[in-house]
Each structure stands twice: as C-alpha cells, then as structure tokens.
C-alpha positions as MATLAB code, in Angstrom:
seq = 'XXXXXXXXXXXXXXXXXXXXXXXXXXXXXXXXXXXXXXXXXXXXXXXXXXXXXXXXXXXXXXXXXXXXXXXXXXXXXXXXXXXXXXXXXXXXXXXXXXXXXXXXXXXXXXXXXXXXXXXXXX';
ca = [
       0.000    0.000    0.000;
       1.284    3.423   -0.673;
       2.208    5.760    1.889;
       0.355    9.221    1.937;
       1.954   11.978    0.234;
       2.957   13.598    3.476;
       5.085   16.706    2.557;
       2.073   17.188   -0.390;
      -0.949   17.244    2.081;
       1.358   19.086    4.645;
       2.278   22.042    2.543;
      -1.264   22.318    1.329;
      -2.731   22.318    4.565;
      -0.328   24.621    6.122;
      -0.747   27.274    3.120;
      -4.264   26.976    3.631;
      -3.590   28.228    7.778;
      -0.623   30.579    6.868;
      -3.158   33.112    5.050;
      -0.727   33.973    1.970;
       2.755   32.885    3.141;
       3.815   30.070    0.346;
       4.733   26.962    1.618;
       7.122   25.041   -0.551;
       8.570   21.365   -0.313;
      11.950   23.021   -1.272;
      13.411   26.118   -0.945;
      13.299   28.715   -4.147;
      16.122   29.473   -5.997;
      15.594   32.850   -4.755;
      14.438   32.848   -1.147;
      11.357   35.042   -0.751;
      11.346   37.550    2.160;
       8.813   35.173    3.689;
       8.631   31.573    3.437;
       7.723   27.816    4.645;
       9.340   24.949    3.466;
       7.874   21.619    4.248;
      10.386   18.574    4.206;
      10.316   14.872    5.105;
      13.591   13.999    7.162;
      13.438   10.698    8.480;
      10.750    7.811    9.852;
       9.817    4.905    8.839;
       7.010    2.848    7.706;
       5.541    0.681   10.897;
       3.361   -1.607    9.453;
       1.004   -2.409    5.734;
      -0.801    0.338    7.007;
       0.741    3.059    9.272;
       3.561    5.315    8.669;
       5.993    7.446   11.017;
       7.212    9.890    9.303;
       9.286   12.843   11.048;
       8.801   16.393    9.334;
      10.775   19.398    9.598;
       9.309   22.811    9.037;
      11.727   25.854    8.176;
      10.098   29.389    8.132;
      11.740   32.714    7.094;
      10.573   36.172    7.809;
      11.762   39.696    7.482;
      11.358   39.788   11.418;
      11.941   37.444   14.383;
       8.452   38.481   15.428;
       7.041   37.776   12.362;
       9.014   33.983   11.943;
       7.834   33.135   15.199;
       4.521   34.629   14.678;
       4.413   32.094   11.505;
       5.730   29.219   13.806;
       2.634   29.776   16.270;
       0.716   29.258   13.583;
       2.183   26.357   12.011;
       2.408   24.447   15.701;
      -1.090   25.112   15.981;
      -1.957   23.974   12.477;
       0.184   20.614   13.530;
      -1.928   19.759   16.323;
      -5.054   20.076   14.166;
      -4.131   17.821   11.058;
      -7.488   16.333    9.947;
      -7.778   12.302   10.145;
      -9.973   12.305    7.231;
      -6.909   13.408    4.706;
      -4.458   10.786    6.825;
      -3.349   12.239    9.895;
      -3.633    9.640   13.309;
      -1.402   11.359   15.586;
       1.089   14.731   15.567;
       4.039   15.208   17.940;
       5.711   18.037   17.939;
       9.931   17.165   19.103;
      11.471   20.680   18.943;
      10.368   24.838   17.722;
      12.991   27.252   18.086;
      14.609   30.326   16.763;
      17.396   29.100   14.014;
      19.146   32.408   12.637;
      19.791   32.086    9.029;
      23.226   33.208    9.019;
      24.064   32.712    5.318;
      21.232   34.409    4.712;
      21.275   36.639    7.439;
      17.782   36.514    8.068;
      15.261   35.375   10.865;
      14.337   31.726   11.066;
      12.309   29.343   12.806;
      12.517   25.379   13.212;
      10.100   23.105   13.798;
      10.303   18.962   13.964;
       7.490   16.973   14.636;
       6.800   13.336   14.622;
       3.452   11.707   12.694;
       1.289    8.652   12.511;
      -0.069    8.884    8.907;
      -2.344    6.593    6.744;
      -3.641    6.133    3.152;
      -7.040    7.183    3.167;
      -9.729    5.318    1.176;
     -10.220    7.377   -1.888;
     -14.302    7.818   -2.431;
];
C-alpha cells in the first residue's frame, strides 16, 4: 500500500492556515522575504498500514516576530491535522529560533513526529 503523500498534504494544509505565506517542499532558488518549506527527514514505515514519518518545518521572515509569529501558527496547524486526509497522531519534538546566518535573516525550526495513513479514496 502506498504511503500518503505527506510533505504534499502538509504544505497544502499549512498554506491553507498561513493566510498567503507560500509553503514550498523546497526552498526557491531565490528565497522570498517570507517563506515555509515543508520537508520529510526521516521515519519509517511501521506496518502495511501506518507510517511514522518525522517532518521538519523551516520558516523565514523579514522579522523574528514575524518567523515566530508564523511558527505559532504552524504548531497550531500541527496539532489540528485532519484524520480524514491521513493524519492519526502529531508530535511536535522541537520549535525554536534558528538564525539564518548565510542568509542573514530570521528563522524558525520546527520537527514533529506523525502517525499517517492512506485514506480510502471515495
């Protein structure tokens, strides 16, 4: 059985709560003032039917106010992800600042744990 497309569903979701910020699953060529990027970075498949996979979420701003403004937002879009679209459990490991310093920009980290599933489709 497939696993779901978590970094897909993720950045959709999360764009949907973030009220205009993009969300990407990788990070622009040219970084945009503000941004969330989305990526899968470790887990494993527990069984036919569950997976684990562990997600980190990177988010620029202009401001450290307004990247940890954006990291509220995201932790509390984390511990809402719907069951219907394949979401059984959300644990968030670690949110903190992380200063860009190539960039020199603001930055926030996130890492969270999941329990996903393939939904039936229809």
């Amino acid at each position: 059985m497939p696993r779901l497309n978590v970094m897909g569903e993720l950045r959709a979701i999360l764009e949907s709560a973030l009220d205009g910020v993009p969300v990407q699953v990788n990070l622009p060529g040219e970084r945009p003032g503000t941004v969330v990027v989305v990526r899968r970075c470790g887990g494993a498949r527990q069984d036919a039917l569950v997976d684990s996979p562990q997600v980190e979420v990177l988010m620029w701003a202009p401001t450290e106010d307004e990247a940890e403004d954006i990291a509220e937002r995201v932790g509390d879009a984390m511990s809402r992800l719907p069951f219907a679209r394949g979401f059984c459990a959300c644990e968030e490991l670690e949110m903190r600042t992380d200063y860009d310093y190539l960039a020199r920009s603001p930055r926030w980290y996130a890492l969270y744990r999941l329990k996903t599933y393939q939904p039936k489709e229809g």
